[in-house]
């Protein structure tokens, strides 16, 4: 009774395109609801063959404006996972201008570069983030000048629990919690807190929302 989505959000090499049909077909026949993609060339390929399959544009596409959203809408994508770097106002601007579902990250790791455009891991160790193999070199300690062995490139994690009510009012269709390489306890704990908060906001329209201090403390401790 749940929707099933397939991750195909990686760049596809020219000699791999013929493999996509055989890869997706048995999953589609088993009831697959949607596919999330990074490679823009995959969208028309999927929609041409699998007529009623939802195609979602990954955050790896780095969609940061209504222009990109409109292009993907015209190609047939039903949902865009916006760039993690966008402000709430920028997300609202896309929502106003383009009739497409928006999915936004609300919690988890931030990319030092724009998601989908970073080549640091690829250059340093041959492991491309655009092929799902990022080694996270921005999370490692570095030295520069007087700064010795410090986490100079590591971004703080995203946490939107304080503005969750504003995100809901903005008309976002789906919230995304980044859980790659995280423990089951982290995934469960973070999801439970946000789900409970979302339920409170939607079930009590008009009431002032403020996250509980213990929940905010828990979110920090989980990571």
PDB file of C-alpha atoms in Angstrom:
ATOM      1  CA  UNK A   1       0.000   0.000   0.000  1.00  0.00           C
ATOM      2  CA  UNK A   2       2.997   2.328  -0.294  1.00  0.00           C
ATOM      3  CA  UNK A   3       4.432   4.192  -3.259  1.00  0.00           C
ATOM      4  CA  UNK A   4       7.736   2.888  -4.571  1.00  0.00           C
ATOM      5  CA  UNK A   5      10.334   5.182  -6.121  1.00  0.00           C
ATOM      6  CA  UNK A   6      13.505   4.121  -7.912  1.00  0.00           C
ATOM      7  CA  UNK A   7      16.744   6.067  -7.657  1.00  0.00           C
ATOM      8  CA  UNK A   8      18.314   6.534 -11.065  1.00  0.00           C
ATOM      9  CA  UNK A   9      19.845   9.897 -10.199  1.00  0.00           C
ATOM     10  CA  UNK A  10      23.259   9.469 -11.731  1.00  0.00           C
ATOM     11  CA  UNK A  11      24.777  10.624 -15.003  1.00  0.00           C
ATOM     12  CA  UNK A  12      24.397   7.975 -17.705  1.00  0.00           C
ATOM     13  CA  UNK A  13      27.249   7.326 -20.114  1.00  0.00           C
ATOM     14  CA  UNK A  14      26.374   7.088 -23.831  1.00  0.00           C
ATOM     15  CA  UNK A  15      27.064   3.354 -23.979  1.00  0.00           C
ATOM     16  CA  UNK A  16      24.778   2.754 -20.970  1.00  0.00           C
ATOM     17  CA  UNK A  17      21.558   4.243 -22.357  1.00  0.00           C
ATOM     18  CA  UNK A  18      20.497   0.976 -23.973  1.00  0.00           C
ATOM     19  CA  UNK A  19      20.603  -0.701 -20.544  1.00  0.00           C
ATOM     20  CA  UNK A  20      18.048   1.641 -18.946  1.00  0.00           C
ATOM     21  CA  UNK A  21      15.007  -0.041 -20.522  1.00  0.00           C
ATOM     22  CA  UNK A  22      15.990  -3.531 -19.314  1.00  0.00           C
ATOM     23  CA  UNK A  23      16.829  -2.120 -15.882  1.00  0.00           C
ATOM     24  CA  UNK A  24      13.512  -0.312 -15.346  1.00  0.00           C
ATOM     25  CA  UNK A  25      11.086  -2.675 -17.157  1.00  0.00           C
ATOM     26  CA  UNK A  26      10.766  -5.483 -14.532  1.00  0.00           C
ATOM     27  CA  UNK A  27      10.432  -2.913 -11.730  1.00  0.00           C
ATOM     28  CA  UNK A  28       7.794  -0.997 -13.680  1.00  0.00           C
ATOM     29  CA  UNK A  29       5.837  -4.209 -14.277  1.00  0.00           C
ATOM     30  CA  UNK A  30       6.036  -4.951 -10.532  1.00  0.00           C
ATOM     31  CA  UNK A  31       4.277  -1.672  -9.736  1.00  0.00           C
ATOM     32  CA  UNK A  32       6.956   1.021  -9.651  1.00  0.00           C
ATOM     33  CA  UNK A  33       5.370   4.470  -9.174  1.00  0.00           C
ATOM     34  CA  UNK A  34       8.195   6.827 -10.055  1.00  0.00           C
ATOM     35  CA  UNK A  35      11.837   7.280 -10.953  1.00  0.00           C
ATOM     36  CA  UNK A  36      14.153  10.058  -9.768  1.00  0.00           C
ATOM     37  CA  UNK A  37      16.739  11.057 -12.368  1.00  0.00           C
ATOM     38  CA  UNK A  38      19.744  13.348 -12.726  1.00  0.00           C
ATOM     39  CA  UNK A  39      20.496  12.944 -16.423  1.00  0.00           C
ATOM     40  CA  UNK A  40      18.116  15.141 -18.415  1.00  0.00           C
ATOM     41  CA  UNK A  41      18.332  12.760 -21.379  1.00  0.00           C
ATOM     42  CA  UNK A  42      16.726   9.987 -19.328  1.00  0.00           C
ATOM     43  CA  UNK A  43      13.408  11.888 -18.961  1.00  0.00           C
ATOM     44  CA  UNK A  44      12.134  11.599 -22.561  1.00  0.00           C
ATOM     45  CA  UNK A  45      13.512   8.070 -22.792  1.00  0.00           C
ATOM     46  CA  UNK A  46      11.464   6.880 -19.793  1.00  0.00           C
ATOM     47  CA  UNK A  47       8.269   8.755 -20.672  1.00  0.00           C
ATOM     48  CA  UNK A  48       8.340   7.480 -24.231  1.00  0.00           C
ATOM     49  CA  UNK A  49       8.281   3.861 -23.090  1.00  0.00           C
ATOM     50  CA  UNK A  50       6.660   3.862 -19.638  1.00  0.00           C
ATOM     51  CA  UNK A  51       3.633   6.075 -20.239  1.00  0.00           C
ATOM     52  CA  UNK A  52       2.203   6.489 -16.719  1.00  0.00           C
ATOM     53  CA  UNK A  53       5.487   6.479 -14.807  1.00  0.00           C
ATOM     54  CA  UNK A  54       6.233   9.581 -12.724  1.00  0.00           C
ATOM     55  CA  UNK A  55       9.635  11.127 -13.391  1.00  0.00           C
ATOM     56  CA  UNK A  56      11.175  13.301 -10.689  1.00  0.00           C
ATOM     57  CA  UNK A  57      14.145  15.615 -11.296  1.00  0.00           C
ATOM     58  CA  UNK A  58      16.827  15.037  -8.677  1.00  0.00           C
ATOM     59  CA  UNK A  59      18.508  17.720  -6.591  1.00  0.00           C
ATOM     60  CA  UNK A  60      21.582  16.580  -8.538  1.00  0.00           C
ATOM     61  CA  UNK A  61      20.181  18.620 -11.456  1.00  0.00           C
ATOM     62  CA  UNK A  62      20.754  21.752  -9.363  1.00  0.00           C
ATOM     63  CA  UNK A  63      17.433  23.363 -10.338  1.00  0.00           C
ATOM     64  CA  UNK A  64      17.664  26.801  -8.733  1.00  0.00           C
ATOM     65  CA  UNK A  65      15.227  28.932 -10.743  1.00  0.00           C
ATOM     66  CA  UNK A  66      11.842  28.936 -12.460  1.00  0.00           C
ATOM     67  CA  UNK A  67      13.607  28.700 -15.832  1.00  0.00           C
ATOM     68  CA  UNK A  68      15.019  25.257 -15.065  1.00  0.00           C
ATOM     69  CA  UNK A  69      11.738  24.172 -13.490  1.00  0.00           C
ATOM     70  CA  UNK A  70       9.777  25.241 -16.571  1.00  0.00           C
ATOM     71  CA  UNK A  71      12.112  23.356 -18.895  1.00  0.00           C
ATOM     72  CA  UNK A  72      11.730  20.149 -16.882  1.00  0.00           C
ATOM     73  CA  UNK A  73       7.954  20.609 -16.709  1.00  0.00           C
ATOM     74  CA  UNK A  74       7.833  20.898 -20.504  1.00  0.00           C
ATOM     75  CA  UNK A  75       9.936  17.723 -20.818  1.00  0.00           C
ATOM     76  CA  UNK A  76       7.365  15.844 -18.745  1.00  0.00           C
ATOM     77  CA  UNK A  77       8.820  15.747 -15.230  1.00  0.00           C
ATOM     78  CA  UNK A  78       6.092  15.765 -12.592  1.00  0.00           C
ATOM     79  CA  UNK A  79       8.280  16.780  -9.643  1.00  0.00           C
ATOM     80  CA  UNK A  80      11.486  18.673  -8.990  1.00  0.00           C
ATOM     81  CA  UNK A  81      13.714  18.209  -5.977  1.00  0.00           C
ATOM     82  CA  UNK A  82      15.054  21.739  -5.676  1.00  0.00           C
ATOM     83  CA  UNK A  83      18.661  22.646  -4.962  1.00  0.00           C
ATOM     84  CA  UNK A  84      19.440  22.463  -1.256  1.00  0.00           C
ATOM     85  CA  UNK A  85      21.038  25.890  -1.524  1.00  0.00           C
ATOM     86  CA  UNK A  86      17.776  27.757  -2.195  1.00  0.00           C
ATOM     87  CA  UNK A  87      16.165  30.104   0.297  1.00  0.00           C
ATOM     88  CA  UNK A  88      12.495  29.842   1.207  1.00  0.00           C
ATOM     89  CA  UNK A  89      11.726  32.919  -0.922  1.00  0.00           C
ATOM     90  CA  UNK A  90      13.442  31.385  -3.954  1.00  0.00           C
ATOM     91  CA  UNK A  91      11.399  28.205  -3.522  1.00  0.00           C
ATOM     92  CA  UNK A  92       8.207  30.265  -3.294  1.00  0.00           C
ATOM     93  CA  UNK A  93       9.132  32.055  -6.530  1.00  0.00           C
ATOM     94  CA  UNK A  94       9.381  28.750  -8.402  1.00  0.00           C
ATOM     95  CA  UNK A  95       6.081  27.621  -6.844  1.00  0.00           C
ATOM     96  CA  UNK A  96       4.324  30.787  -8.111  1.00  0.00           C
ATOM     97  CA  UNK A  97       5.650  30.604 -11.659  1.00  0.00           C
ATOM     98  CA  UNK A  98       5.643  26.894 -12.551  1.00  0.00           C
ATOM     99  CA  UNK A  99       2.855  24.319 -12.118  1.00  0.00           C
ATOM    100  CA  UNK A 100       4.991  21.419 -10.953  1.00  0.00           C
ATOM    101  CA  UNK A 101       5.376  19.532  -7.670  1.00  0.00           C
ATOM    102  CA  UNK A 102       8.283  20.694  -5.545  1.00  0.00           C
ATOM    103  CA  UNK A 103      10.183  18.438  -3.170  1.00  0.00           C
ATOM    104  CA  UNK A 104      12.638  20.106  -0.802  1.00  0.00           C
ATOM    105  CA  UNK A 105      15.304  18.956   1.593  1.00  0.00           C
ATOM    106  CA  UNK A 106      14.471  19.793   5.195  1.00  0.00           C
ATOM    107  CA  UNK A 107      17.239  18.018   7.114  1.00  0.00           C
ATOM    108  CA  UNK A 108      20.646  16.517   6.508  1.00  0.00           C
ATOM    109  CA  UNK A 109      24.007  17.056   4.876  1.00  0.00           C
ATOM    110  CA  UNK A 110      24.763  20.045   2.677  1.00  0.00           C
ATOM    111  CA  UNK A 111      27.074  19.849  -0.329  1.00  0.00           C
ATOM    112  CA  UNK A 112      30.122  22.141  -0.270  1.00  0.00           C
ATOM    113  CA  UNK A 113      29.456  22.853  -3.940  1.00  0.00           C
ATOM    114  CA  UNK A 114      26.061  22.783  -5.635  1.00  0.00           C
ATOM    115  CA  UNK A 115      24.693  19.244  -5.511  1.00  0.00           C
ATOM    116  CA  UNK A 116      25.422  17.547  -8.820  1.00  0.00           C
ATOM    117  CA  UNK A 117      28.102  20.012  -9.854  1.00  0.00           C
ATOM    118  CA  UNK A 118      30.949  19.106  -7.482  1.00  0.00           C
ATOM    119  CA  UNK A 119      33.964  17.382  -9.008  1.00  0.00           C
ATOM    120  CA  UNK A 120      36.262  17.441  -5.957  1.00  0.00           C
ATOM    121  CA  UNK A 121      35.912  13.735  -5.173  1.00  0.00           C
ATOM    122  CA  UNK A 122      36.330  12.884  -8.839  1.00  0.00           C
ATOM    123  CA  UNK A 123      39.505  14.958  -9.221  1.00  0.00           C
ATOM    124  CA  UNK A 124      41.110  13.862  -5.958  1.00  0.00           C
ATOM    125  CA  UNK A 125      40.354  10.155  -6.026  1.00  0.00           C
ATOM    126  CA  UNK A 126      38.509   9.201  -9.210  1.00  0.00           C
ATOM    127  CA  UNK A 127      35.206   8.764  -7.343  1.00  0.00           C
ATOM    128  CA  UNK A 128      32.574  10.972  -8.926  1.00  0.00           C
ATOM    129  CA  UNK A 129      29.655  12.314  -6.912  1.00  0.00           C
ATOM    130  CA  UNK A 130      27.758  12.358 -10.187  1.00  0.00           C
ATOM    131  CA  UNK A 131      28.056   8.598 -10.331  1.00  0.00           C
ATOM    132  CA  UNK A 132      26.951   8.064  -6.745  1.00  0.00           C
ATOM    133  CA  UNK A 133      30.475   7.505  -5.463  1.00  0.00           C
ATOM    134  CA  UNK A 134      31.359  10.740  -3.633  1.00  0.00           C
ATOM    135  CA  UNK A 135      34.045  10.119  -1.001  1.00  0.00           C
ATOM    136  CA  UNK A 136      33.130  13.318   0.850  1.00  0.00           C
ATOM    137  CA  UNK A 137      36.551  15.013   0.706  1.00  0.00           C
ATOM    138  CA  UNK A 138      34.937  18.273   1.903  1.00  0.00           C
ATOM    139  CA  UNK A 139      34.239  16.498   5.200  1.00  0.00           C
ATOM    140  CA  UNK A 140      37.934  15.846   5.837  1.00  0.00           C
ATOM    141  CA  UNK A 141      40.321  18.058   7.893  1.00  0.00           C
ATOM    142  CA  UNK A 142      42.690  20.401   6.025  1.00  0.00           C
ATOM    143  CA  UNK A 143      45.415  22.882   6.873  1.00  0.00           C
ATOM    144  CA  UNK A 144      45.744  26.370   5.422  1.00  0.00           C
ATOM    145  CA  UNK A 145      48.015  29.082   6.789  1.00  0.00           C
ATOM    146  CA  UNK A 146      47.688  29.145  10.561  1.00  0.00           C
ATOM    147  CA  UNK A 147      44.684  26.832  10.466  1.00  0.00           C
ATOM    148  CA  UNK A 148      45.970  23.338  11.116  1.00  0.00           C
ATOM    149  CA  UNK A 149      43.965  20.147  10.753  1.00  0.00           C
ATOM    150  CA  UNK A 150      40.614  21.957  10.753  1.00  0.00           C
ATOM    151  CA  UNK A 151      37.349  21.140   8.981  1.00  0.00           C
ATOM    152  CA  UNK A 152      37.647  24.160   6.689  1.00  0.00           C
ATOM    153  CA  UNK A 153      35.307  22.921   3.946  1.00  0.00           C
ATOM    154  CA  UNK A 154      32.752  20.958   5.935  1.00  0.00           C
ATOM    155  CA  UNK A 155      29.281  22.512   5.822  1.00  0.00           C
ATOM    156  CA  UNK A 156      26.899  22.509   8.757  1.00  0.00           C
ATOM    157  CA  UNK A 157      23.982  20.140   8.307  1.00  0.00           C
ATOM    158  CA  UNK A 158      20.607  21.575   7.320  1.00  0.00           C
ATOM    159  CA  UNK A 159      17.914  21.717   9.992  1.00  0.00           C
ATOM    160  CA  UNK A 160      14.598  23.424   9.202  1.00  0.00           C
ATOM    161  CA  UNK A 161      12.544  22.380  12.214  1.00  0.00           C
ATOM    162  CA  UNK A 162      12.124  26.044  13.255  1.00  0.00           C
ATOM    163  CA  UNK A 163      10.469  27.070   9.963  1.00  0.00           C
ATOM    164  CA  UNK A 164       8.547  23.899   9.213  1.00  0.00           C
ATOM    165  CA  UNK A 165       5.217  25.731   9.304  1.00  0.00           C
ATOM    166  CA  UNK A 166       6.464  28.257   6.724  1.00  0.00           C
ATOM    167  CA  UNK A 167       7.644  25.454   4.436  1.00  0.00           C
ATOM    168  CA  UNK A 168       4.210  23.830   4.573  1.00  0.00           C
ATOM    169  CA  UNK A 169       2.490  27.155   3.794  1.00  0.00           C
ATOM    170  CA  UNK A 170       4.805  27.618   0.803  1.00  0.00           C
ATOM    171  CA  UNK A 171       3.002  24.785  -1.001  1.00  0.00           C
ATOM    172  CA  UNK A 172       5.840  22.263  -1.088  1.00  0.00           C
ATOM    173  CA  UNK A 173       4.509  18.833  -2.081  1.00  0.00           C
ATOM    174  CA  UNK A 174       7.037  16.622  -0.330  1.00  0.00           C
ATOM    175  CA  UNK A 175       9.797  16.945   2.252  1.00  0.00           C
ATOM    176  CA  UNK A 176      13.093  15.105   1.886  1.00  0.00           C
ATOM    177  CA  UNK A 177      15.378  13.984   4.699  1.00  0.00           C
ATOM    178  CA  UNK A 178      18.920  13.213   3.613  1.00  0.00           C
ATOM    179  CA  UNK A 179      19.854   9.829   5.042  1.00  0.00           C
ATOM    180  CA  UNK A 180      22.635   8.501   2.855  1.00  0.00           C
ATOM    181  CA  UNK A 181      25.160   6.504   4.876  1.00  0.00           C
ATOM    182  CA  UNK A 182      23.314   7.355   8.096  1.00  0.00           C
ATOM    183  CA  UNK A 183      22.392   4.846  10.806  1.00  0.00           C
ATOM    184  CA  UNK A 184      18.887   3.353  11.143  1.00  0.00           C
ATOM    185  CA  UNK A 185      18.600   5.197  14.466  1.00  0.00           C
ATOM    186  CA  UNK A 186      19.282   8.523  12.725  1.00  0.00           C
ATOM    187  CA  UNK A 187      16.784   7.866   9.934  1.00  0.00           C
ATOM    188  CA  UNK A 188      14.090   6.740  12.362  1.00  0.00           C
ATOM    189  CA  UNK A 189      14.659   9.497  14.905  1.00  0.00           C
ATOM    190  CA  UNK A 190      14.793  12.414  12.475  1.00  0.00           C
ATOM    191  CA  UNK A 191      11.785  11.179  10.492  1.00  0.00           C
ATOM    192  CA  UNK A 192       9.718  10.650  13.640  1.00  0.00           C
ATOM    193  CA  UNK A 193      10.352  14.183  14.935  1.00  0.00           C
ATOM    194  CA  UNK A 194       9.520  15.856  11.625  1.00  0.00           C
ATOM    195  CA  UNK A 195       6.464  13.652  11.045  1.00  0.00           C
ATOM    196  CA  UNK A 196       5.105  14.492  14.478  1.00  0.00           C
ATOM    197  CA  UNK A 197       5.734  18.198  13.921  1.00  0.00           C
ATOM    198  CA  UNK A 198       4.059  18.135  10.498  1.00  0.00           C
ATOM    199  CA  UNK A 199       1.024  16.402  11.984  1.00  0.00           C
ATOM    200  CA  UNK A 200       0.710  19.071  14.672  1.00  0.00           C
ATOM    201  CA  UNK A 201       0.889  21.921  12.139  1.00  0.00           C
ATOM    202  CA  UNK A 202      -1.627  20.407   9.720  1.00  0.00           C
ATOM    203  CA  UNK A 203      -4.037  19.292  12.455  1.00  0.00           C
ATOM    204  CA  UNK A 204      -3.998  22.669  14.256  1.00  0.00           C
ATOM    205  CA  UNK A 205      -4.239  25.366  11.570  1.00  0.00           C
ATOM    206  CA  UNK A 206      -3.921  28.836  13.024  1.00  0.00           C
ATOM    207  CA  UNK A 207      -2.165  27.705  16.193  1.00  0.00           C
ATOM    208  CA  UNK A 208       1.315  29.008  16.878  1.00  0.00           C
ATOM    209  CA  UNK A 209       3.992  26.432  16.080  1.00  0.00           C
ATOM    210  CA  UNK A 210       7.245  26.235  17.966  1.00  0.00           C
ATOM    211  CA  UNK A 211       9.327  23.068  18.069  1.00  0.00           C
ATOM    212  CA  UNK A 212       9.994  21.600  21.474  1.00  0.00           C
ATOM    213  CA  UNK A 213      13.494  22.142  22.872  1.00  0.00           C
ATOM    214  CA  UNK A 214      13.885  18.416  23.528  1.00  0.00           C
ATOM    215  CA  UNK A 215      13.196  17.660  19.839  1.00  0.00           C
ATOM    216  CA  UNK A 216      15.796  20.182  18.671  1.00  0.00           C
ATOM    217  CA  UNK A 217      18.330  18.717  21.115  1.00  0.00           C
ATOM    218  CA  UNK A 218      17.514  15.219  19.888  1.00  0.00           C
ATOM    219  CA  UNK A 219      18.024  16.205  16.245  1.00  0.00           C
ATOM    220  CA  UNK A 220      21.520  17.397  17.056  1.00  0.00           C
ATOM    221  CA  UNK A 221      22.364  14.334  19.152  1.00  0.00           C
ATOM    222  CA  UNK A 222      21.193  11.874  16.486  1.00  0.00           C
ATOM    223  CA  UNK A 223      23.990  12.928  14.156  1.00  0.00           C
TER     224      UNK A 223
END
